[in-house]
GROMACS .gro file of C-alpha atoms in nm:
model
  355
    1MET     CA    1  12.742  17.702   9.154
    2GLY     CA    2  12.855  17.816   9.514
    3GLU     CA    3  12.547  18.046   9.573
    4PHE     CA    4  12.328  17.730   9.402
    5GLN     CA    5  12.493  17.478   9.649
    6GLU     CA    6  12.420  17.720   9.973
    7GLN     CA    7  12.048  17.761   9.821
    8VAL     CA    8  12.028  17.398   9.796
    9GLU     CA    9  12.152  17.333  10.150
   10ALA     CA   10  11.924  17.558  10.292
   11LEU     CA   11  11.645  17.352  10.114
   12ALA     CA   12  11.778  17.059  10.289
   13ALA     CA   13  11.723  17.225  10.609
   14ARG     CA   14  11.366  17.321  10.538
   15SER     CA   15  11.299  16.982  10.417
   16LYS     CA   16  11.390  16.836  10.736
   17ALA     CA   17  11.234  17.082  10.953
   18ALA     CA   18  10.911  17.031  10.703
   19ALA     CA   19  10.933  16.628  10.761
   20ARG     CA   20  10.858  16.697  11.149
   21GLN     CA   21  10.593  16.998  11.094
   22ALA     CA   22  10.419  16.982  10.769
   23LEU     CA   23  10.133  16.773  10.787
   24THR     CA   24   9.946  16.897  10.433
   25GLU     CA   25  10.014  16.953  10.065
   26GLU     CA   26   9.974  17.283  10.076
   27ALA     CA   27  10.196  17.329  10.404
   28THR     CA   28  10.481  17.118  10.211
   29LYS     CA   29  10.443  17.347   9.928
   30THR     CA   30  10.502  17.647  10.126
   31ALA     CA   31  10.784  17.497  10.325
   32VAL     CA   32  11.007  17.346  10.033
   33ILE     CA   33  10.835  17.322   9.715
   34LEU     CA   34  10.799  17.677   9.651
   35PRO     CA   35  11.144  17.758   9.796
   36PHE     CA   36  11.275  17.485   9.553
   37ILE     CA   37  11.119  17.651   9.251
   38GLN     CA   38  11.268  17.976   9.343
   39SER     CA   39  11.618  17.789   9.398
   40LEU     CA   40  11.598  17.707   9.022
   41GLY     CA   41  11.575  18.082   8.968
   42PHE     CA   42  11.216  18.129   8.884
   43ASP     CA   43  11.013  18.401   9.028
   44VAL     CA   44  10.731  18.239   9.205
   45PHE     CA   45  10.553  18.542   9.243
   46ASN     CA   46  10.555  18.636   8.872
   47LEU     CA   47  10.246  18.430   8.678
   48GLU     CA   48  10.445  18.479   8.344
   49GLU     CA   49  10.707  18.260   8.516
   50VAL     CA   50  10.530  18.028   8.758
   51VAL     CA   51  10.172  17.951   8.716
   52PRO     CA   52   9.980  17.739   9.013
   53GLU     CA   53   9.638  17.576   8.972
   54PHE     CA   54   9.739  17.522   8.583
   55VAL     CA   55   9.400  17.374   8.391
   56ALA     CA   56   9.491  17.059   8.211
   57ASP     CA   57   9.198  16.909   8.075
   58VAL     CA   58   9.260  16.556   7.996
   59GLY     CA   59   8.972  16.378   7.766
   60MET     CA   60   8.664  16.365   7.927
   61LYS     CA   61   8.805  16.475   8.276
   62LYS     CA   62   8.767  16.877   8.280
   63GLY     CA   63   8.912  17.083   8.572
   64GLU     CA   64   9.253  16.889   8.602
   65LYS     CA   65   9.507  17.090   8.746
   66VAL     CA   66   9.861  17.078   8.746
   67ASP     CA   67  10.001  17.215   9.073
   68PHE     CA   68  10.262  17.415   8.919
   69VAL     CA   69  10.352  17.503   8.560
   70ILE     CA   70  10.697  17.667   8.509
   71LYS     CA   71  10.753  17.916   8.175
   72ILE     CA   72  11.040  18.029   8.018
   73ASP     CA   73  10.955  18.298   7.765
   74GLY     CA   74  10.589  18.218   7.754
   75LYS     CA   75  10.645  17.850   7.694
   76ILE     CA   76  10.578  17.569   7.928
   77ALA     CA   77  10.913  17.404   8.017
   78MET     CA   78  10.838  17.233   8.317
   79LEU     CA   79  10.521  17.056   8.510
   80VAL     CA   80  10.560  17.017   8.900
   81GLU     CA   81  10.304  16.778   9.063
   82ALA     CA   82  10.354  16.829   9.454
   83LYS     CA   83  10.256  16.554   9.751
   84PRO     CA   84  10.287  16.624  10.108
   85ILE     CA   85  10.613  16.509  10.226
   86ASN     CA   86  10.434  16.228  10.438
   87CYS     CA   87  10.344  16.100  10.130
   88LYS     CA   88  10.537  15.815   9.933
   89LEU     CA   89  10.602  15.871   9.594
   90GLY     CA   90  10.467  15.607   9.358
   91ASP     CA   91  10.230  15.509   9.091
   92THR     CA   92   9.942  15.720   9.166
   93GLN     CA   93  10.108  15.993   9.188
   94PHE     CA   94  10.324  15.902   8.858
   95ASN     CA   95   9.964  15.792   8.675
   96GLN     CA   96   9.838  16.193   8.730
   97LEU     CA   97  10.181  16.316   8.631
   98PHE     CA   98  10.145  16.089   8.326
   99ARG     CA   99   9.804  16.216   8.207
  100TYR     CA  100   9.904  16.621   8.271
  101PHE     CA  101  10.201  16.582   8.059
  102HIS     CA  102  10.022  16.446   7.755
  103VAL     CA  103   9.812  16.730   7.729
  104THR     CA  104  10.071  16.985   7.781
  105GLU     CA  105  10.385  17.113   7.562
  106ALA     CA  106  10.626  17.001   7.845
  107ARG     CA  107  10.911  16.798   7.802
  108LEU     CA  108  10.987  16.790   8.166
  109ALA     CA  109  10.795  16.712   8.442
  110ILE     CA  110  10.896  16.711   8.846
  111LEU     CA  111  10.723  16.525   9.121
  112THR     CA  112  10.821  16.600   9.400
  113ASN     CA  113  10.698  16.565   9.832
  114GLY     CA  114  10.958  16.816   9.960
  115LYS     CA  115  11.181  16.518  10.031
  116GLU     CA  116  11.266  16.374   9.696
  117ALA     CA  117  11.231  16.511   9.361
  118TRP     CA  118  11.177  16.276   9.038
  119PHE     CA  119  11.268  16.407   8.724
  120PHE     CA  120  11.096  16.259   8.389
  121SER     CA  121  11.072  16.391   8.049
  122ASP     CA  122  10.963  16.169   7.689
  123THR     CA  123  11.271  16.000   7.609
  124ASP     CA  124  11.126  15.664   7.486
  125GLU     CA  125  10.838  15.820   7.306
  126PRO     CA  126  10.746  16.176   7.203
  127ASN     CA  127  10.501  16.372   7.399
  128LYS     CA  128  10.445  16.035   7.632
  129MET     CA  129  10.616  16.073   7.954
  130ASP     CA  130  10.858  15.806   8.042
  131LYS     CA  131  10.751  15.545   8.304
  132ARG     CA  132  11.087  15.571   8.503
  133PRO     CA  133  11.238  15.920   8.622
  134PHE     CA  134  11.608  15.970   8.456
  135PHE     CA  135  11.724  16.188   8.744
  136THR     CA  136  11.611  16.159   9.154
  137PHE     CA  137  11.721  16.413   9.386
  138ASP     CA  138  11.680  16.356   9.779
  139PHE     CA  139  11.660  16.685   9.956
  140GLN     CA  140  11.834  16.568  10.276
  141LYS     CA  141  12.081  16.342  10.149
  142HIS     CA  142  12.276  16.428   9.853
  143ASP     CA  143  12.629  16.513   9.731
  144LYS     CA  144  12.789  16.763   9.466
  145SER     CA  145  12.781  16.576   9.178
  146GLN     CA  146  12.391  16.543   9.243
  147ILE     CA  147  12.393  16.918   9.281
  148GLN     CA  148  12.578  17.001   8.974
  149GLU     CA  149  12.287  16.779   8.799
  150LEU     CA  150  12.025  16.958   8.957
  151SER     CA  151  12.157  17.274   8.831
  152ARG     CA  152  12.114  17.220   8.482
  153PHE     CA  153  11.733  17.291   8.580
  154HIS     CA  154  11.809  17.625   8.662
  155LYS     CA  155  11.653  17.892   8.454
  156ASN     CA  156  12.012  18.069   8.379
  157SER     CA  157  12.148  17.735   8.215
  158PHE     CA  158  11.809  17.579   8.131
  159ALA     CA  159  11.838  17.413   7.767
  160ILE     CA  160  11.587  17.201   7.694
  161ASP     CA  161  11.797  16.976   7.422
  162SER     CA  162  12.110  16.927   7.661
  163ILE     CA  163  11.873  16.821   7.934
  164ILE     CA  164  11.684  16.564   7.693
  165GLU     CA  165  12.011  16.443   7.611
  166ALA     CA  166  12.147  16.400   7.964
  167ALA     CA  167  11.819  16.280   8.041
  168SER     CA  168  11.851  15.970   7.812
  169ASN     CA  169  12.231  15.920   7.881
  170LEU     CA  170  12.135  15.905   8.281
  171LYS     CA  171  11.863  15.666   8.213
  172TYR     CA  172  12.032  15.413   8.016
  173THR     CA  173  12.355  15.480   8.269
  174LYS     CA  174  12.120  15.358   8.551
  175LEU     CA  175  11.948  15.067   8.373
  176ALA     CA  176  12.311  14.938   8.302
  177ALA     CA  177  12.447  15.031   8.625
  178ALA     CA  178  12.140  14.822   8.797
  179TYR     CA  179  12.219  14.543   8.541
  180LEU     CA  180  12.598  14.567   8.630
  181LYS     CA  181  12.512  14.553   9.031
  182HIS     CA  182  12.308  14.276   8.990
  183GLN     CA  183  12.564  14.076   8.789
  184LEU     CA  184  12.861  14.167   9.065
  185GLU     CA  185  12.599  14.040   9.340
  186ASP     CA  186  12.506  13.730   9.180
  187PRO     CA  187  12.575  13.642   8.787
  188ASP     CA  188  12.268  13.515   8.601
  189ASP     CA  189  12.287  13.259   8.403
  190GLU     CA  190  12.294  13.429   8.063
  191PHE     CA  191  12.549  13.662   8.171
  192VAL     CA  192  12.791  13.362   8.290
  193ARG     CA  193  12.739  13.219   7.946
  194LEU     CA  194  12.823  13.522   7.773
  195VAL     CA  195  13.163  13.564   7.946
  196GLY     CA  196  13.220  13.201   7.955
  197ARG     CA  197  13.192  13.204   7.563
  198GLN     CA  198  13.533  13.393   7.621
  199ILE     CA  199  13.721  13.202   7.818
  200HIS     CA  200  13.602  12.831   7.776
  201ASP     CA  201  13.699  12.580   7.488
  202GLY     CA  202  13.365  12.380   7.428
  203SER     CA  203  13.015  12.410   7.502
  204ILE     CA  204  12.887  12.608   7.842
  205THR     CA  205  12.692  12.325   7.990
  206LYS     CA  206  12.485  12.375   8.325
  207SER     CA  207  12.777  12.228   8.519
  208VAL     CA  208  13.031  12.446   8.342
  209SER     CA  209  12.840  12.725   8.409
  210GLU     CA  210  12.815  12.641   8.764
  211GLN     CA  211  13.201  12.559   8.750
  212LEU     CA  212  13.220  12.923   8.607
  213LYS     CA  213  13.030  13.140   8.822
  214PRO     CA  214  13.266  13.202   9.138
  215SER     CA  215  13.549  13.281   8.924
  216ILE     CA  216  13.352  13.534   8.709
  217GLN     CA  217  13.191  13.680   9.026
  218ALA     CA  218  13.552  13.709   9.159
  219ALA     CA  219  13.708  13.872   8.853
  220LEU     CA  220  13.452  14.117   8.842
  221ASP     CA  221  13.531  14.213   9.222
  222GLU     CA  222  13.904  14.234   9.133
  223LEU     CA  223  13.824  14.454   8.787
  224ILE     CA  224  13.604  14.699   9.026
  225ARG     CA  225  13.875  14.700   9.313
  226ASP     CA  226  14.194  14.749   9.100
  227ARG     CA  227  13.982  15.045   8.889
  228ILE     CA  228  13.887  15.227   9.175
  229GLN     CA  229  14.232  15.152   9.339
  230ASP     CA  230  14.418  15.308   9.026
  231LYS     CA  231  14.183  15.612   9.028
  232LEU     CA  232  14.255  15.666   9.408
  233SER     CA  233  14.608  15.606   9.361
  234ILE     CA  234  14.630  15.900   9.119
  235THR     CA  235  14.431  16.110   9.346
  236PHE     CA  236  14.648  16.071   9.605
  237ARG     CA  237  14.952  16.125   9.445
  238ASP     CA  238  14.817  16.436   9.318
  239GLU     CA  239  14.739  16.576   9.682
  240GLY     CA  240  15.124  16.498   9.739
  241SER     CA  241  15.230  16.361  10.098
  242LYS     CA  242  14.963  16.591  10.257
  243THR     CA  243  14.803  16.390  10.556
  244ALA     CA  244  14.558  16.509  10.832
  245GLU     CA  245  14.728  16.610  11.127
  246LYS     CA  246  14.478  16.653  11.376
  247PRO     CA  247  14.485  16.379  11.617
  248ALA     CA  248  14.195  16.145  11.689
  249SER     CA  249  13.990  16.178  11.993
  250GLY     CA  250  14.181  16.140  12.288
  251GLU     CA  251  14.516  16.145  12.138
  252VAL     CA  252  14.757  16.462  12.158
  253ALA     CA  253  15.076  16.448  11.985
  254ALA     CA  254  15.328  16.698  11.834
  255ASP     CA  255  15.326  16.688  11.431
  256SER     CA  256  15.682  16.582  11.418
  257GLU     CA  257  15.550  16.260  11.634
  258ILE     CA  258  15.323  16.154  11.354
  259GLU     CA  259  15.398  16.003  11.029
  260THR     CA  260  15.188  15.846  10.794
  261THR     CA  261  15.320  15.539  10.639
  262GLN     CA  262  15.304  15.383  10.321
  263GLU     CA  263  15.125  15.108  10.437
  264GLU     CA  264  14.867  15.321  10.609
  265ARG     CA  265  14.802  15.520  10.289
  266GLU     CA  266  14.757  15.192  10.107
  267GLY     CA  267  14.501  15.115  10.395
  268PHE     CA  268  14.326  15.406  10.344
  269MET     CA  269  14.304  15.370   9.985
  270ILE     CA  270  14.160  15.018  10.004
  271VAL     CA  271  13.904  15.153  10.273
  272ARG     CA  272  13.804  15.428   9.992
  273ALA     CA  273  13.775  15.151   9.728
  274ILE     CA  274  13.542  14.947   9.934
  275ALA     CA  275  13.307  15.240  10.054
  276ALA     CA  276  13.284  15.365   9.700
  277ARG     CA  277  13.062  15.120   9.611
  278ILE     CA  278  12.791  15.296   9.847
  279ALA     CA  279  12.948  15.638   9.911
  280PRO     CA  280  13.113  15.940   9.780
  281ILE     CA  281  13.494  15.880   9.802
  282GLU     CA  282  13.564  16.230   9.946
  283ARG     CA  283  13.366  16.133  10.215
  284ILE     CA  284  13.595  15.889  10.351
  285THR     CA  285  13.873  16.056  10.511
  286ILE     CA  286  14.229  15.991  10.727
  287ARG     CA  287  14.340  16.119  11.055
  288ASP     CA  288  14.661  15.995  11.172
  289ALA     CA  289  14.749  15.965  11.549
  290LYS     CA  290  15.057  15.862  11.741
  291SER     CA  291  14.924  15.480  11.813
  292TYR     CA  292  14.699  15.433  11.489
  293CYS     CA  293  14.581  15.605  11.187
  294ALA     CA  294  14.207  15.663  11.207
  295ILE     CA  295  13.953  15.598  10.868
  296LEU     CA  296  13.655  15.840  10.924
  297MET     CA  297  13.358  15.903  10.764
  298ASP     CA  298  13.309  16.310  10.664
  299ASP     CA  299  13.619  16.356  10.873
  300ASN     CA  300  13.435  16.338  11.212
  301ASN     CA  301  13.617  16.121  11.509
  302ARG     CA  302  13.245  16.025  11.618
  303ARG     CA  303  13.187  15.844  11.317
  304PRO     CA  304  13.475  15.585  11.278
  305ILE     CA  305  13.526  15.334  11.006
  306CYS     CA  306  13.810  15.153  11.140
  307ARG     CA  307  14.142  15.212  11.259
  308LEU     CA  308  14.475  15.092  11.135
  309TYR     CA  309  14.748  14.987  11.407
  310PHE     CA  310  15.003  14.936  11.179
  311ASN     CA  311  15.314  15.109  11.380
  312SER     CA  312  15.425  14.787  11.557
  313SER     CA  313  15.729  14.616  11.409
  314THR     CA  314  15.601  14.283  11.476
  315THR     CA  315  15.219  14.264  11.454
  316LYS     CA  316  14.971  14.455  11.289
  317ASN     CA  317  14.567  14.483  11.382
  318ILE     CA  318  14.279  14.661  11.262
  319GLY     CA  319  14.000  14.788  11.475
  320PHE     CA  320  13.671  14.738  11.330
  321PHE     CA  321  13.360  14.947  11.427
  322ASN     CA  322  12.973  14.843  11.443
  323ALA     CA  323  12.681  15.101  11.388
  324GLU     CA  324  12.713  15.133  11.788
  325LYS     CA  325  13.082  15.226  11.746
  326VAL     CA  326  13.200  14.962  11.944
  327GLU     CA  327  13.559  14.833  11.827
  328THR     CA  328  13.694  14.517  11.743
  329LYS     CA  329  14.025  14.439  11.679
  330VAL     CA  330  14.170  14.162  11.430
  331ARG     CA  331  14.496  14.035  11.345
  332VAL     CA  332  14.595  14.092  10.995
  333GLU     CA  333  14.938  14.038  10.768
  334GLY     CA  334  14.896  14.381  10.596
  335PRO     CA  335  14.649  14.631  10.427
  336GLU     CA  336  14.546  14.415  10.179
  337ASP     CA  337  14.336  14.206  10.443
  338LEU     CA  338  14.110  14.458  10.446
  339TYR     CA  339  13.959  14.332  10.155
  340LYS     CA  340  13.863  14.005  10.382
  341HIS     CA  341  13.648  14.246  10.564
  342ALA     CA  342  13.491  14.446  10.306
  343ALA     CA  343  13.110  14.367  10.464
  344LYS     CA  344  13.201  14.504  10.805
  345ILE     CA  345  13.317  14.861  10.622
  346GLU     CA  346  13.043  14.901  10.430
  347THR     CA  347  12.788  14.774  10.727
  348VAL     CA  348  12.920  15.061  10.947
  349VAL     CA  349  12.951  15.342  10.622
  350GLN     CA  350  12.578  15.247  10.538
  351ALA     CA  351  12.471  15.285  10.927
  352TYR     CA  352  12.629  15.622  10.907
  353LEU     CA  353  12.453  15.706  10.579
  354ASN     CA  354  12.126  15.630  10.680
  355ALA     CA  355  12.211  15.831  11.005
   0.00000   0.00000   0.00000
C-alpha cells in the first residue's frame, strides 16, 4: 500500500503539471493517463495487457474505438476513455463510453480527463453501463480512504466479483448519503411526516409538520454531532495524553510551560466534529502554545482554523479566522459555544480544501 500511495501522489503532481501544460487529449494521455494505468500494475507497453485504440463497432457505426482496453488473462477487464485535462467530464463523454460498454465483455469502465477518474459498472442492469459512476477519484485532491478504494483496481488485487459488490454498496451508500445530507440541510415534507408519525400522537397536518420540522432538523444535527464526538473521544483516549508540543508561529516556550487542558481537548474535538462534515478528521490538528491553543488544518500554522484562549481564569475567547486568515475574537462561556459558530469553521476549512 505504501508504494502504491507514493505512485498516486506522483500522479497528483503529474496531473497538476498537466493542467498547466497539456492542451490536447494526446498530451493528457502521455502525461497522466498512461502513468495512471501503469500505477494500477498494468504494463502499458504490453499489448496483451493494454490495447490502445481498441475497435468497438457499435451497430451501424463502424470503426468506433475505445482509447484503451485493459486485459487480464486475455479477457477484457476494463475500458478506459480519455479526454483532455481541460475537458469537463459529462453527458457527451458518458454516452460515448456507454456505447462501447454495451458491445464488449467488460464490466468496468473508466472515464478520465487526467484530473478526475469516474468508475462505472453494470450494477443496475447486466451489460448496460450504469448512468452514475459508483466511484470517483480526484487525482489532485484525495485522502487515504480514497487511495485504498482505488487500490481495488490494481492488477495484483483485482477481483471482479468483489469490485462489483463494492460498486453496488458504494452506489447505494452515496445515494443514501446524498438523501440524508439533504434532510440535514432542509428536511422535506415526506421525511418530516415519517419521523413525525413516530413522535407525535395524531394526524400530521401541514401545520403540525411545520411545527415539527425545526425540532427534527435540530435532532438530526445533535445526533450527528454526538456520534462524531463519541468516535473522536475514543480516538483521543486511545492516543493517551499526547498533544502537539510545537508552539504556534511566534511562540517560543519550554515544554514544561505548556499544558493542554481538558477544555482545550474538548474544543479540539468539537472543531473536528464540525469540520468532519466536509474534511477528513485527521487533517484537523491541535498545536498548543503558551498563550493559546491553535486548531490547524494539516498541522500547518499557515492554515489556522481557530485559536482557543482558555487559559484565563475569568474570561474565555475563541479566535476565528476567515479565508484571508484574519482573526476575530469572540467571548464564550466554554468549548460548547464552538457549535454556535460552526458556519465560520466550515467556511475556513472549505477555503483551505479549495486552495
